[in-house]
Each structure stands twice: as C-alpha cells, then as structure tokens.
Amino acid sequence: MRLTVIGIGYLGLTHAVCMADLGHEVLAMDVDQQKIVTAGRAEAPFFEPGLEPLLRKNLDSGRLRFTTSCTDVAEFGDVHFLCVGTPEAADGAADLRYVHAAVDALAPHLRDRCLVVGKSTVPVGTARRLLARIRSAAPAADAADLAWNPEFLREGLAVQDSVSPDRLVFGVRSEWAATLLRQVYARPLAAGVPGLVMDLETAELVKVSANAFLATKISFINAMAEVCETVGADVVRLTEALSHDERIGRRFLSAGLGFGGGCLPKDIRAFRATAMSLGVKSVASLLGEVDAINSGRRARVIEMAREAVDGSLAGRRVAVLGVAFKPGSDDVRDSPSLDVCGRLAQNGAIVSVHDPVAMPNAAKVRPDLRYARSVPEAAEGAHLVLHLTEWADYRAIDPVMLAGVVARPTIIDARCALDAGLWRAAGWTVRAPGRP
Ligand code: UGA
C-alpha cells in the first residue's frame, strides 16, 4: 500500500520506518527541512535502539522517502497518518496547534478518496472536529474520511512496540476505514496482535486512559513508599509481595523518583483539563492527586539529600548518576532527574552529572551543570551520590572502587534499584525512598 506519515518526530519517524518495514511504500513529511535532511541520511535525531538500521534498510530499498511538500503527500497515498506532537499548553490542556496546522496544510490537496488516520494523543472529541475541519477545506469533501489509531510505543522499545504492539486500536466511522486499516496492519494482525475496532471517541480515550492508569499505578506505589517511610517498612519488599497477585502484577510498580518524560506527565494534565471541561470531577481530582504525588517525590529526594549532608546543600559536591527521564533513552523532557539537579543547584550544591547517553540533551537545557565522562569522574570528591536514573550500568558499579573516589560514601538510591546490602558492605551509607 502507499501510505504517508505527517510529522517525523519520535512517533512519526518510528511509524514511517516500521510501516515501510512491513512492506508498504511510505512517503514521510515534515515542515522542518533539517529533520528531513537528517532522516534522509539514515540518521535518527534521537537515541532509539534498533531504529537507525531499519531506517537505512528501508531507505536503501526505496520503500521509504521523505518530503516537505503537502502536495506530494496528498498525491502519493490514500492513507495519511497524522503523527505531529500535542505539547502541553500553559493551562495544562493539550495544545493542538500542530495537529490543526497539519490538517489545514493537507486538506486543500485532498481530491481522491482517502483516509486520514490520527495517531497523536488528543483530547476526546478532537477527531470528530478534525473531520469537519478537513471536509470544509477538501475539494472533494465527502471523499475524505478520518480514523483514530492511537500509538502506545515506549521510548527505548519503540520499534518492538510498533511492529508487534500489545493491541491495535482502530477508531472508525465506516467499515471502509476499518478494512483499510486491517490491510495496513495485515502482518501484525496475522501474527496474532488483537485488532480492536471501535468509535472515534472510544479510541481517543483508550490512549489517554492507558497513560492515566500507568501514571496512577506509579503514584499509588509512591504513595505507599511514603507510608513505608513513616512506619519503617520496605516498599520494595511490599511491591514484591503485591506482585504475586496476578490482578496487580509487577509492571509499573517501581517506587522511587516517579514518572517523567514527554508523555505521562503532559497526558495526565491534558486529560485532567478535559475531565474538568466535561464536568467529570472524579477523574479531574484523581489525576490532580496522581500529579501531586509524583511531583512530591522530587521534593522528597531533595529533602533526603539535605538530611544526608547535615542540613545544607550549599557548597556541597553532589554526583548525579543518570539524567535521562528513564533508562534506555536520551530524552530529558520533564526528566525527574534533571528537575532534581536544578533544585540541587538552586540550593547551592555543586552538581556533577553522568549519563550514558543523555548528557548532550541535558547540557542544552542545563548548561550550568558539570558533565562528567565517567562515573568516577562525576563522583570525585563528592559529599553525596544520587542515583536518579536506573541504567543497568549503574547496577554494575563496584561500590568499593567508588568509595575510594568520593569525599563521603553516602548514596541516595532514588530509584530503589541498587543492591543496598552490597553497597553497605563496602562502607556506604545508603538511603532510598520508602526503604528502611
Ligand atoms: C509512555 C507509555 O508507557 C507508552 O505506552 C505510551 O505510548 C507513551 O508514554 C506515549 O504516550 O507516547 P514512555 O513515556 O516512553 O511511554 O515511558 P514509560 O516507560 O511509560 O516511563 C514513563 C516514566 O515512568 C519514566 O520516567 C519512568 O522512569 C517512570 N516509571 C515507570 C516509574 O517511575 N516507575 C515504574 O514502575 C515505571
């Protein structure tokens, strides 16, 4: 099939590459000429394991091409995927300006029968309003249909999540649209991925409620960490015991510094704004609390850091391990770690940061911090070490070696991911939120 992808950010580039790899002819478009040039050179502008080889393979095969022209896009295919960003507006709601701009640029060129498929995360009701917008501008208005096919990919696992997702959600208005989407995804469907057909509004809601549920799970266990701290219990052992109940499970129940990134925080705030405008107070207050518990984790780590250096961070050397919003990514958007670094610096600490891949991105946002090429370099003379992003590399650190480098062997394992016994045996004072 001939497909187009509009917007080649994280979602769009991954989607374009994976669609081409499924055997489709794909034309991907972005208004940013630089992004098009970079992608055309087979370079991904972000760290995503496995994406670049697949990008190169599909460029070489000729199945994937890039353009900046909306006319080319309209002429090329009959299925157009909308993959532009929906950032957070000042009031927490979703800012739909890029979605509107993409639709307004495309619609006047839609002459033949075609399906516009939204993949971006949007407030419920957006799809139906977009269809009206498309039809008011398209020369063959009734020929254009719209579907919603939300994306559930995780950074760091984007290729795997795109090629073999847990489920495919098709929000449609017609059997024609459902059939077309089944053809697009024929391979994963044949491999057993469930394809769920529903109305537009439900499909839009699947995405926001999935992220809201995941965020709620994390905030729940972090709230339990607060209880554990108060009574001297251990949130890690608690989670282990809870997870044996299949109804609860183990995933997304890691307590610590809480969630960040370009999706969960902004999506729960946007959903909260939607719930408020719909008058659904229960969802609005639940998500407000989920957000507040999450921000509270960052403040708690600062409090623990202050206690660990005898009350004042001013002039203290603090080594920070990990600055990406999660391991396996170089993304620092709403990174809990980078937020903590900023608060440490504000309190007068001298912060030295290490991360296996995210330092160039972090340095763009916080050029005032020191960036070290290795863990020992970051920890040199430190009064305190903070473990803020749980890269596997950090679990492999030799605590005896690191004890020989720091000024004071004290570590806060804010992700509850290190072997505290091993570190204590090497002479370290170890603190972790929710752990004795
Ligand atoms: C999230 C969802 O997991 C994807 O399904 C969704 O498609 C994506 O948002 C999106 O909306 O585009 P992502 O932002 O890549 O994916 O990251 P996650 O793996 O969900 O992690 C989010 C944050 O939660 C990270 O900061 C992570 O450290 C934190 N987290 C995760 C915890 O604090 N505890 C956990 O148990 C799990």
XYZ file of N, CA, C and O in Angstrom, residues 5 7-18 39 43-46 51 55 64 66 83:
92
model
N 3.100 9.657 6.105
C 3.206 9.935 7.538
C 3.534 11.416 7.676
O 4.523 11.894 7.108
N 4.665 14.421 9.967
C 5.354 14.685 11.240
C 6.331 13.563 11.516
O 5.915 12.417 11.681
N 7.648 13.895 11.513
C 8.616 12.809 11.764
C 9.392 13.058 13.055
O 10.615 12.979 13.102
N 8.650 13.347 14.105
C 9.252 13.359 15.444
C 9.418 11.909 15.887
O 9.491 10.995 15.060
N 9.441 11.713 17.177
C 9.665 10.384 17.732
C 8.673 9.356 17.184
O 9.035 8.312 16.651
N 7.404 9.719 17.317
C 6.334 8.821 16.887
C 6.329 8.640 15.371
O 6.302 7.520 14.863
N 6.378 9.766 14.640
C 6.219 9.712 13.189
C 7.364 8.983 12.498
O 7.116 8.153 11.608
N 8.590 9.271 12.902
C 9.719 8.619 12.230
C 9.677 7.107 12.487
O 9.837 6.301 11.573
N 9.412 6.745 13.730
C 9.340 5.309 14.050
C 8.212 4.659 13.254
O 8.386 3.567 12.681
N 7.087 5.321 13.186
C 5.940 4.748 12.472
C 6.260 4.601 10.982
O 5.980 3.550 10.381
N 6.859 5.652 10.398
C 7.181 5.605 8.966
C 8.131 4.442 8.670
O 7.917 3.666 7.727
N 9.164 4.322 9.502
C 10.153 3.257 9.284
C 9.487 1.884 9.432
O 9.695 0.984 8.598
N 8.681 1.731 10.461
C 8.068 0.412 10.700
C 7.028 0.073 9.632
O 6.903 -1.090 9.233
N 16.963 12.624 8.400
C 16.342 11.299 8.233
C 16.737 10.694 6.885
O 16.979 9.492 6.781
N 19.873 9.000 9.554
C 20.234 9.307 10.947
C 18.960 9.619 11.719
O 18.172 10.470 11.302
N 18.788 8.949 12.866
C 17.650 9.290 13.740
C 18.100 10.427 14.636
O 19.176 10.359 15.210
N 17.298 11.499 14.752
C 17.735 12.629 15.575
C 17.588 12.367 17.078
O 17.698 13.272 17.873
N 17.277 11.143 17.467
C 17.165 10.789 18.885
C 17.678 9.369 19.052
O 17.830 8.626 18.075
N 16.440 1.567 15.644
C 15.714 2.352 14.642
C 16.590 2.678 13.424
O 16.134 2.550 12.282
N 15.896 2.179 9.483
C 15.731 3.373 8.651
C 16.604 3.226 7.406
O 16.140 3.423 6.274
N 10.978 3.795 1.549
C 10.751 4.943 2.421
C 11.401 6.182 1.818
O 12.589 6.153 1.453
N 11.308 10.795 1.927
C 10.948 11.955 2.759
C 10.675 13.173 1.895
O 11.258 13.317 0.823
N 0.996 12.347 12.643
C 1.852 11.974 13.780
C 2.508 13.190 14.420
O 3.603 13.089 14.963
